[in-house]
Amino acid sequence: MELYMTKPISGFSKLSKKDKIDWLASEYTTDPIQTKTILEQYWNSDEKLQKLHDEFIENTITNLYLPLGIAPNFLINEKLYAIPMAIEESSVVAAASKAAKFWGGRGGFKTTVIDTEKVGQVHFIFKGDVKKLETFINAIRPKFYEDTAVLTESMSKRGGGIKDIALRNLSEKLDNYYQLHCTFETMDAMGANFINSCLEQFAATLKREAQNYATFTETEKDLEVVMSILSNYVPNCLVRAEVSCPIEALNLSKEISPVAFAQKMVRAIEIAKVEPYRAVTHNKGIMNGIDAVIMATGNDFRAIEAGVHAYASKNGRYSSLTHAEIKNDMFRFWIELPLALGTVGGLTKLHPLVKLNLDMLGQPSAKELMQIVAVAGLAQNFAAVSSLVTTGIQKGHMKMHLMNILNQMNATHEEKDALVLHFKTNTVTHRGVVIALEALRNN
Ligand code: MEV
């Protein structure tokens, strides 16, 4: 079959949705009829709603569903939340719910927003006298504020705006490289558009003023702006979430004493602090919880992932985002991480489910959402590591995965009920499920 022998197409984005699908189905799929059926199955029957989704991105052909689950009973700063989580991994919501219930009975989660500073930079090349550049930037600083006044007006009314514009000399790392390192407060908005608009104006102001700066030589006047863009590394947009309880309250199971459990938890965290191979997986488990809430609330999970992992390496080695200690017979477990989130703008009012999820969370401010998300990460890590240091994760994972295997094998309702019962007392493995289902069918 001559698949993928197709020629490049021009003007694809201008084709109708139907034509895009026809082209795709005939050029790139083995079964064009089935392709169209599957794609159409996932269209929303409400045409207006489908149009809304079509217009989120270019070249939309259908929707890719993710399950939206709820992890209830999260007691955060004395307030109970039911947290929406959008994720495909079968055990994540169950694990979050379990951790929420466990800590709900032990005082709940306590959280603090440490800071909310966002960052953006204008990167430029300047070939000349550094002292003159410093004097120049100081002289024109008011112009940056004046030129962005129209952009910052409504943000200022909400209590935000530009916090600082600092010249940074990075010429030791790269010849003639400097930047305007700018910090912002964007209140309940994630602020990407606001920050990038301000930065592009700073860049224009910088170029214009350099051209007119009498003491610059011709080369100095000709400073080159390379790019202006926000940074997703926001080490000062920081939140902390914590749980603690007397050690004797860590009575998880009969198999392990509370003291042994607390010690093993601390050991596991110590390992993730010193060993990057473990730290990556440890933090991946944290991100299971974080990303699921980020997705459910319409925030940018790629930005969060990038920033969080950079933060995990801030001391020069990739390390655990969570911490644990035993002190005065108390067990304390906490997370500190940067989260630049928004509860206004972006998808928050546009996507009906995102809007609903924010409503479920009590219309949180960005600061509140930072706290909820940090808690979801901490809870997820507690659930994962407590399983790892006791029973191992496979038992729970495979129990949750059982349904996926049964669905793959087109099991009926009755077969599913029978096998869920069977695997309550038997270890779930892919082969084991296949054999049990075949045996059931043969009977
Ligand atoms: C799986 O998605 C996440 C875990 O591997 C996290 C961890 O190892 O801590 C269970």
Coordinates of C-alpha atoms and ligand atoms in Angstrom, one line a residue:
M1 CA 0.0 0.0 0.0
E2 CA 1.4 3.4 -1.1
L3 CA 0.7 5.3 2.1
Y4 CA 2.6 8.5 2.7
M5 CA 3.5 9.0 -0.9
T6 CA 1.4 12.1 -1.0
K7 CA 2.5 15.5 -2.3
P8 CA 2.7 18.6 0.0
I9 CA -0.6 20.5 0.0
S10 CA -0.8 24.3 -0.1
G11 CA -3.7 26.3 1.3
F12 CA -4.8 23.5 3.6
S13 CA -6.0 25.9 6.3
K14 CA -8.4 27.5 3.8
L15 CA -10.2 24.3 3.0
S16 CA -13.5 23.6 4.7
K17 CA -13.5 21.1 7.5
K18 CA -15.1 18.5 5.3
D19 CA -12.5 18.9 2.6
K20 CA -9.6 18.8 5.1
I21 CA -11.0 15.5 6.4
D22 CA -11.5 14.1 2.9
W23 CA -8.0 14.9 2.0
L24 CA -6.5 13.6 5.2
A25 CA -8.6 10.4 5.1
S26 CA -7.6 9.6 1.5
E27 CA -4.0 10.6 1.7
Y28 CA -2.9 9.5 5.1
T29 CA -5.2 6.7 6.4
T30 CA -5.7 3.1 5.6
D31 CA -9.5 3.2 5.9
P32 CA -10.9 6.6 4.7
I33 CA -14.5 5.6 5.5
Q34 CA -13.7 4.5 9.0
T35 CA -11.5 7.6 9.5
K36 CA -14.5 9.9 8.7
T37 CA -16.8 7.9 11.0
I38 CA -14.4 8.1 13.9
L39 CA -13.7 11.8 13.5
E40 CA -17.4 12.6 13.2
Q41 CA -18.3 10.5 16.3
Y42 CA -16.3 13.0 18.3
W43 CA -18.0 16.1 17.0
N44 CA -20.3 17.8 19.3
S45 CA -24.0 17.5 18.3
D46 CA -24.4 21.2 19.4
E47 CA -23.1 23.0 16.3
K48 CA -22.4 26.2 18.2
L49 CA -20.4 24.4 20.8
Q50 CA -18.4 22.5 18.1
K51 CA -17.7 25.8 16.3
L52 CA -16.3 27.2 19.5
H53 CA -13.9 24.3 19.7
D54 CA -13.1 24.4 16.0
E55 CA -12.0 28.0 16.5
F56 CA -9.6 27.4 19.4
I57 CA -6.9 26.3 17.0
E58 CA -6.3 26.1 13.3
N59 CA -7.2 23.0 11.1
T60 CA -9.5 21.4 13.7
I61 CA -11.0 18.2 12.5
T62 CA -12.5 16.8 15.7
N63 CA -12.2 16.8 19.5
L64 CA -9.9 14.6 21.5
Y65 CA -11.7 13.8 24.8
L66 CA -9.9 13.4 28.1
P67 CA -11.9 12.1 31.1
L68 CA -12.7 14.8 33.6
G69 CA -12.8 13.3 37.1
I70 CA -13.4 14.8 40.6
A71 CA -11.3 14.3 43.6
P72 CA -13.5 15.3 46.6
N73 CA -12.8 16.0 50.2
F74 CA -9.8 18.2 49.9
L75 CA -9.6 20.2 53.1
I76 CA -7.4 23.3 52.2
N77 CA -7.0 26.0 54.8
E78 CA -10.2 24.8 56.5
K79 CA -12.2 24.9 53.3
L80 CA -13.5 21.8 51.5
Y81 CA -12.9 21.5 47.8
A82 CA -13.9 19.0 45.2
I83 CA -11.1 19.2 42.7
P84 CA -11.7 18.7 39.0
M85 CA -8.9 16.8 37.2
A86 CA -8.6 16.1 33.5
I87 CA -6.3 13.2 32.9
E88 CA -6.1 9.9 31.0
E89 CA -4.0 7.9 33.6
S90 CA -6.3 5.5 35.4
S91 CA -5.0 5.8 38.9
V92 CA -4.5 9.5 39.4
V93 CA -7.9 10.7 40.5
A94 CA -8.3 7.6 42.8
A95 CA -4.9 8.4 44.4
A96 CA -5.7 12.1 44.9
S97 CA -9.0 11.2 46.5
K98 CA -7.4 8.7 48.8
A99 CA -4.7 11.2 49.9
A100 CA -7.4 13.9 50.4
K101 CA -9.4 11.7 52.6
F102 CA -6.3 10.6 54.6
W103 CA -5.1 14.2 55.2
G104 CA -8.7 15.5 55.7
G105 CA -8.8 13.5 58.9
R106 CA -5.4 14.9 60.0
G107 CA -5.9 18.6 59.8
G108 CA -6.0 19.0 56.1
F109 CA -3.6 20.9 53.8
K110 CA -2.2 24.3 54.7
T111 CA -1.0 26.6 52.0
T112 CA 0.7 29.9 51.5
V113 CA 1.4 32.0 48.4
I114 CA 5.0 33.2 48.8
D115 CA 5.0 35.6 45.8
T116 CA 3.3 36.2 42.5
E117 CA 6.0 37.8 40.4
K118 CA 6.0 37.1 36.6
V119 CA 9.0 37.7 34.3
G120 CA 9.7 38.8 30.8
Q121 CA 12.8 39.8 29.0
V122 CA 14.0 41.9 26.0
H123 CA 17.2 40.3 24.7
F124 CA 19.5 42.6 22.8
I125 CA 23.0 42.9 21.5
F126 CA 25.0 46.1 22.3
K127 CA 28.5 46.7 21.0
G128 CA 29.9 49.5 23.1
D129 CA 30.6 51.0 26.4
V130 CA 28.7 49.3 29.2
K131 CA 28.8 52.3 31.5
K132 CA 27.2 54.4 28.8
L133 CA 24.5 51.7 28.4
E134 CA 23.7 51.7 32.1
T135 CA 23.4 55.5 32.1
F136 CA 21.2 55.4 29.0
I137 CA 18.8 52.8 30.5
N138 CA 18.5 54.8 33.7
A139 CA 17.8 57.9 31.7
I140 CA 15.1 56.4 29.5
R141 CA 13.5 54.2 32.2
P142 CA 10.5 56.6 32.6
K143 CA 9.9 56.3 28.8
F144 CA 9.3 52.6 29.2
Y145 CA 6.5 53.3 31.6
E146 CA 5.1 56.2 29.6
D147 CA 5.1 54.3 26.3
T148 CA 3.3 51.3 27.9
A149 CA 0.7 53.5 29.8
V150 CA -2.2 52.5 27.5
L151 CA -1.3 48.8 27.9
T152 CA -0.9 48.9 31.7
E153 CA -3.9 51.2 32.5
S154 CA -6.5 48.5 33.2
M155 CA -4.0 46.1 34.8
S156 CA -2.9 49.0 37.2
K157 CA -6.6 49.6 38.1
R158 CA -6.7 45.9 39.2
G159 CA -3.6 46.4 41.3
G160 CA -1.0 45.0 38.9
G161 CA 1.4 46.3 36.3
I162 CA 5.2 46.6 35.7
K163 CA 7.2 46.0 38.9
D164 CA 10.7 46.6 37.6
I165 CA 12.9 47.0 34.5
A166 CA 16.5 46.0 35.1
L167 CA 19.4 46.0 32.8
R168 CA 21.3 42.7 33.0
N169 CA 24.8 42.3 31.5
L170 CA 25.2 38.8 30.2
S171 CA 28.2 39.6 27.9
E172 CA 30.4 37.2 29.8
K173 CA 28.1 34.3 28.7
L174 CA 27.6 35.6 25.2
D175 CA 29.5 38.4 23.5
N176 CA 27.7 41.7 23.7
Y177 CA 24.5 40.1 25.1
Y178 CA 22.4 42.2 27.4
Q179 CA 18.8 42.1 28.5
L180 CA 16.0 44.1 30.1
H181 CA 14.9 41.7 32.8
C182 CA 11.4 42.9 33.6
T183 CA 9.1 41.8 36.4
F184 CA 5.3 42.1 36.5
E185 CA 2.3 41.6 38.7
T186 CA -0.6 40.3 36.6
M187 CA -3.2 39.7 39.4
D188 CA -5.7 37.0 38.3
A189 CA -4.5 36.8 34.7
M190 CA -1.7 34.4 33.7
G191 CA -0.6 37.6 31.9
A192 CA 1.2 36.3 28.8
N193 CA -0.5 38.7 26.4
F194 CA -0.1 41.6 28.8
I195 CA 3.6 40.8 29.4
N196 CA 4.5 40.2 25.8
S197 CA 2.7 43.4 24.7
C198 CA 4.7 45.4 27.3
L199 CA 7.9 43.8 26.3
E200 CA 7.5 44.5 22.6
Q201 CA 6.8 48.1 23.4
F202 CA 9.9 48.2 25.7
A203 CA 11.9 46.9 22.7
A204 CA 10.6 49.6 20.4
T205 CA 11.3 52.2 23.0
L206 CA 14.8 50.9 23.5
K207 CA 15.6 51.0 19.7
R208 CA 14.0 54.4 19.2
E209 CA 15.8 56.0 22.2
A210 CA 19.1 54.5 21.4
Q211 CA 18.9 56.0 17.9
N212 CA 18.3 59.4 19.5
Y213 CA 20.9 59.2 22.3
A214 CA 23.4 61.8 21.6
T215 CA 26.3 60.3 23.5
F216 CA 26.1 56.9 21.8
T217 CA 28.5 56.2 18.8
E218 CA 26.8 55.1 15.6
T219 CA 27.6 51.4 16.5
E220 CA 26.1 51.9 20.0
K221 CA 23.0 53.5 18.5
D222 CA 22.5 50.5 16.4
L223 CA 21.8 48.1 19.2
E224 CA 20.1 45.0 18.0
V225 CA 16.9 43.7 19.7
V226 CA 16.9 39.9 19.2
M227 CA 13.6 39.1 20.8
S228 CA 11.1 40.1 23.5
I229 CA 9.2 37.4 25.3
L230 CA 7.9 36.4 28.7
S231 CA 9.8 33.7 30.7
N232 CA 8.1 30.6 31.9
Y233 CA 10.7 30.4 34.6
V234 CA 9.1 32.2 37.5
P235 CA 11.0 31.3 40.7
N236 CA 9.3 34.2 42.5
C237 CA 5.8 33.1 41.6
L238 CA 5.9 30.6 44.3
V239 CA 3.4 28.6 46.4
R240 CA 3.8 26.3 49.3
A241 CA 1.5 23.5 50.5
E242 CA 2.0 21.4 53.5
V243 CA 0.6 18.6 55.6
S244 CA 1.7 17.5 59.1
C245 CA 0.6 15.2 61.9
P246 CA 1.9 13.4 64.9
I247 CA 3.8 10.3 63.7
E248 CA 1.4 8.0 65.5
A249 CA -1.4 9.3 63.3
L250 CA 0.3 7.7 60.3
N251 CA -1.5 4.5 60.9
L252 CA -2.0 3.6 57.2
S253 CA -2.0 -0.2 57.5
K254 CA -1.3 -3.1 59.8
E255 CA 1.7 -4.1 57.7
I256 CA 3.8 -1.1 58.6
S257 CA 4.1 0.9 61.9
P258 CA 3.6 4.7 61.8
V259 CA 7.3 5.3 62.8
A260 CA 8.6 2.9 60.1
F261 CA 6.3 4.5 57.5
A262 CA 7.4 8.1 58.4
Q263 CA 11.0 7.1 58.2
K264 CA 10.6 5.4 54.9
M265 CA 8.7 8.4 53.5
V266 CA 11.6 10.7 54.6
R267 CA 14.1 8.3 53.1
A268 CA 12.2 8.2 49.8
I269 CA 12.2 12.0 49.6
E270 CA 16.0 12.1 50.5
I271 CA 16.6 9.7 47.6
A272 CA 14.6 11.9 45.2
K273 CA 16.7 14.9 46.4
V274 CA 20.1 13.4 45.6
E275 CA 19.3 11.1 42.7
P276 CA 18.0 12.7 39.4
Y277 CA 16.8 9.4 37.9
R278 CA 14.5 9.0 40.8
A279 CA 13.7 12.8 41.1
V280 CA 12.4 12.9 37.5
T281 CA 9.9 10.1 38.2
H282 CA 9.1 11.4 41.7
N283 CA 8.3 14.8 40.1
K284 CA 6.4 13.2 37.2
G285 CA 4.1 11.8 39.9
I286 CA 3.6 15.3 41.3
M287 CA 2.8 16.6 37.8
N288 CA 0.2 13.9 37.4
G289 CA -1.8 15.9 40.0
I290 CA -0.7 19.3 38.9
D291 CA -1.3 19.0 35.1
A292 CA -4.7 17.4 35.7
V293 CA -5.9 20.5 37.5
I294 CA -4.1 22.8 35.2
M295 CA -5.9 21.2 32.2
A296 CA -9.3 21.2 33.9
T297 CA -8.9 24.9 34.7
G298 CA -7.8 25.9 31.2
N299 CA -4.3 26.8 32.1
D300 CA -1.1 26.2 30.1
F301 CA 0.4 22.9 31.3
R302 CA 3.5 23.2 29.0
A303 CA 4.4 26.5 30.6
I304 CA 3.9 25.0 34.1
E305 CA 5.9 21.9 33.3
A306 CA 8.8 23.9 31.9
G307 CA 8.9 26.3 34.8
V308 CA 8.5 23.6 37.5
H309 CA 11.3 21.4 36.1
A310 CA 13.6 24.4 35.8
Y311 CA 12.8 25.2 39.4
A312 CA 13.6 21.6 40.4
S313 CA 17.1 22.2 39.0
K314 CA 17.6 25.5 40.6
N315 CA 20.5 24.3 42.7
G316 CA 22.4 22.9 39.8
R317 CA 21.0 19.4 40.1
Y318 CA 17.5 18.1 39.3
S319 CA 15.9 17.3 42.6
S320 CA 12.7 16.6 44.4
L321 CA 10.0 19.3 44.6
T322 CA 8.7 17.8 47.8
H323 CA 10.3 17.7 51.2
A324 CA 9.7 15.7 54.3
E325 CA 11.0 15.7 57.9
I326 CA 10.4 14.1 61.3
K327 CA 10.8 16.6 64.1
N328 CA 9.5 16.4 67.7
D329 CA 7.5 13.3 66.9
M330 CA 5.7 15.2 64.1
F331 CA 5.8 14.2 60.4
R332 CA 5.8 17.1 58.0
F333 CA 5.5 16.9 54.3
W334 CA 5.5 19.8 51.9
I335 CA 6.0 21.1 48.4
E336 CA 7.2 24.5 47.1
L337 CA 6.9 25.3 43.4
P338 CA 6.4 28.1 41.0
L339 CA 3.0 28.3 39.3
A340 CA 2.0 31.2 37.0
L341 CA -1.7 30.6 36.7
G342 CA -4.7 32.6 35.5
T343 CA -8.4 32.5 36.5
V344 CA -9.4 35.2 34.1
G345 CA -8.6 35.5 30.4
G346 CA -7.5 32.7 28.1
L347 CA -10.0 29.8 28.0
T348 CA -11.4 30.6 31.4
K349 CA -14.6 32.2 30.2
L350 CA -14.6 30.7 26.8
H351 CA -14.5 26.9 27.4
P352 CA -17.8 25.9 29.0
L353 CA -16.2 23.1 31.0
V354 CA -13.3 25.2 32.2
K355 CA -15.8 27.8 33.3
L356 CA -17.8 25.1 35.2
N357 CA -14.6 23.7 36.8
L358 CA -13.7 27.1 38.1
D359 CA -17.2 27.5 39.4
M360 CA -16.9 24.2 41.2
L361 CA -13.7 25.5 42.8
G362 CA -15.6 28.6 44.0
Q363 CA -14.4 31.0 41.3
P364 CA -10.9 31.1 42.8
S365 CA -8.5 34.0 42.4
A366 CA -5.2 33.1 40.7
K367 CA -3.6 32.9 44.2
E368 CA -6.2 30.5 45.4
L369 CA -5.8 28.4 42.3
M370 CA -2.1 28.3 42.9
Q371 CA -2.8 26.8 46.3
I372 CA -5.3 24.2 45.1
V373 CA -2.9 23.1 42.3
A374 CA 0.0 22.8 44.7
V375 CA -2.1 20.7 47.0
A376 CA -3.1 18.4 44.2
G377 CA 0.6 17.9 43.5
L378 CA 1.5 17.2 47.1
A379 CA -1.4 14.8 47.5
Q380 CA -0.4 12.9 44.4
N381 CA 3.1 12.6 45.6
F382 CA 2.0 11.4 49.0
A383 CA -0.2 8.8 47.4
A384 CA 2.5 7.6 45.0
V385 CA 5.4 7.5 47.5
S386 CA 3.3 6.0 50.3
S387 CA 2.4 3.1 47.9
L388 CA 6.0 2.8 46.7
V389 CA 7.4 2.4 50.2
T390 CA 4.7 0.0 51.3
T391 CA 2.8 -2.3 48.9
G392 CA 4.4 -1.0 45.6
I393 CA 2.2 0.7 43.0
Q394 CA 1.4 -2.1 40.7
K395 CA -1.4 -3.6 42.7
G396 CA -3.4 -0.4 42.7
H397 CA -2.3 0.6 39.2
M398 CA -3.3 -2.8 37.7
K399 CA -6.6 -2.8 39.5
M400 CA -7.4 0.6 37.9
H401 CA -6.0 -0.7 34.6
L402 CA -8.2 -3.7 34.6
M403 CA -11.0 -1.8 33.0
N404 CA -8.8 -0.6 30.2
I405 CA -7.8 -4.1 29.4
L406 CA -11.4 -5.3 29.5
N407 CA -12.5 -2.5 27.2
Q408 CA -9.7 -3.4 24.8
M409 CA -11.1 -6.9 24.7
N410 CA -14.7 -5.6 24.2
A411 CA -15.9 -7.2 27.5
T412 CA -19.6 -6.9 28.1
H413 CA -21.1 -5.4 31.3
E414 CA -21.7 -8.9 32.7
E415 CA -18.1 -10.0 31.9
K416 CA -16.7 -6.8 33.5
D417 CA -18.7 -7.3 36.7
A418 CA -17.6 -11.0 36.9
L419 CA -13.9 -10.1 36.3
V420 CA -13.8 -7.2 38.7
L421 CA -15.1 -9.5 41.3
H422 CA -12.5 -12.2 40.3
F423 CA -9.6 -9.7 40.5
K424 CA -10.5 -8.5 43.9
T425 CA -8.7 -11.6 45.2
N426 CA -6.3 -12.2 42.2
T427 CA -3.3 -10.3 40.9
V428 CA -4.1 -8.3 37.8
T429 CA -1.8 -8.9 34.9
H430 CA -2.6 -8.4 31.2
R431 CA -2.2 -12.1 30.5
G432 CA -4.2 -13.0 33.6
V433 CA -7.1 -10.9 32.4
V434 CA -7.0 -12.4 28.9
I435 CA -7.0 -16.0 30.4
A436 CA -9.8 -15.2 32.9
L437 CA -11.9 -13.6 30.2
E438 CA -11.4 -16.5 27.8
A439 CA -12.3 -19.0 30.5
L440 CA -15.5 -17.0 31.3
R441 CA -16.4 -16.9 27.6
N442 CA -15.7 -20.6 27.2
N443 CA -18.0 -21.4 30.1
Ligands
MEV1 C1 3.2 7.2 37.6 O1 2.5 7.9 36.7 C2 3.8 8.1 38.7 C3 4.7 7.4 39.7 O2 5.8 6.7 39.0 C4 5.3 8.5 40.6 C5 6.4 8.0 41.5 O3 7.2 7.1 41.2 O4 6.6 8.7 42.5 C6 4.0 6.4 40.5

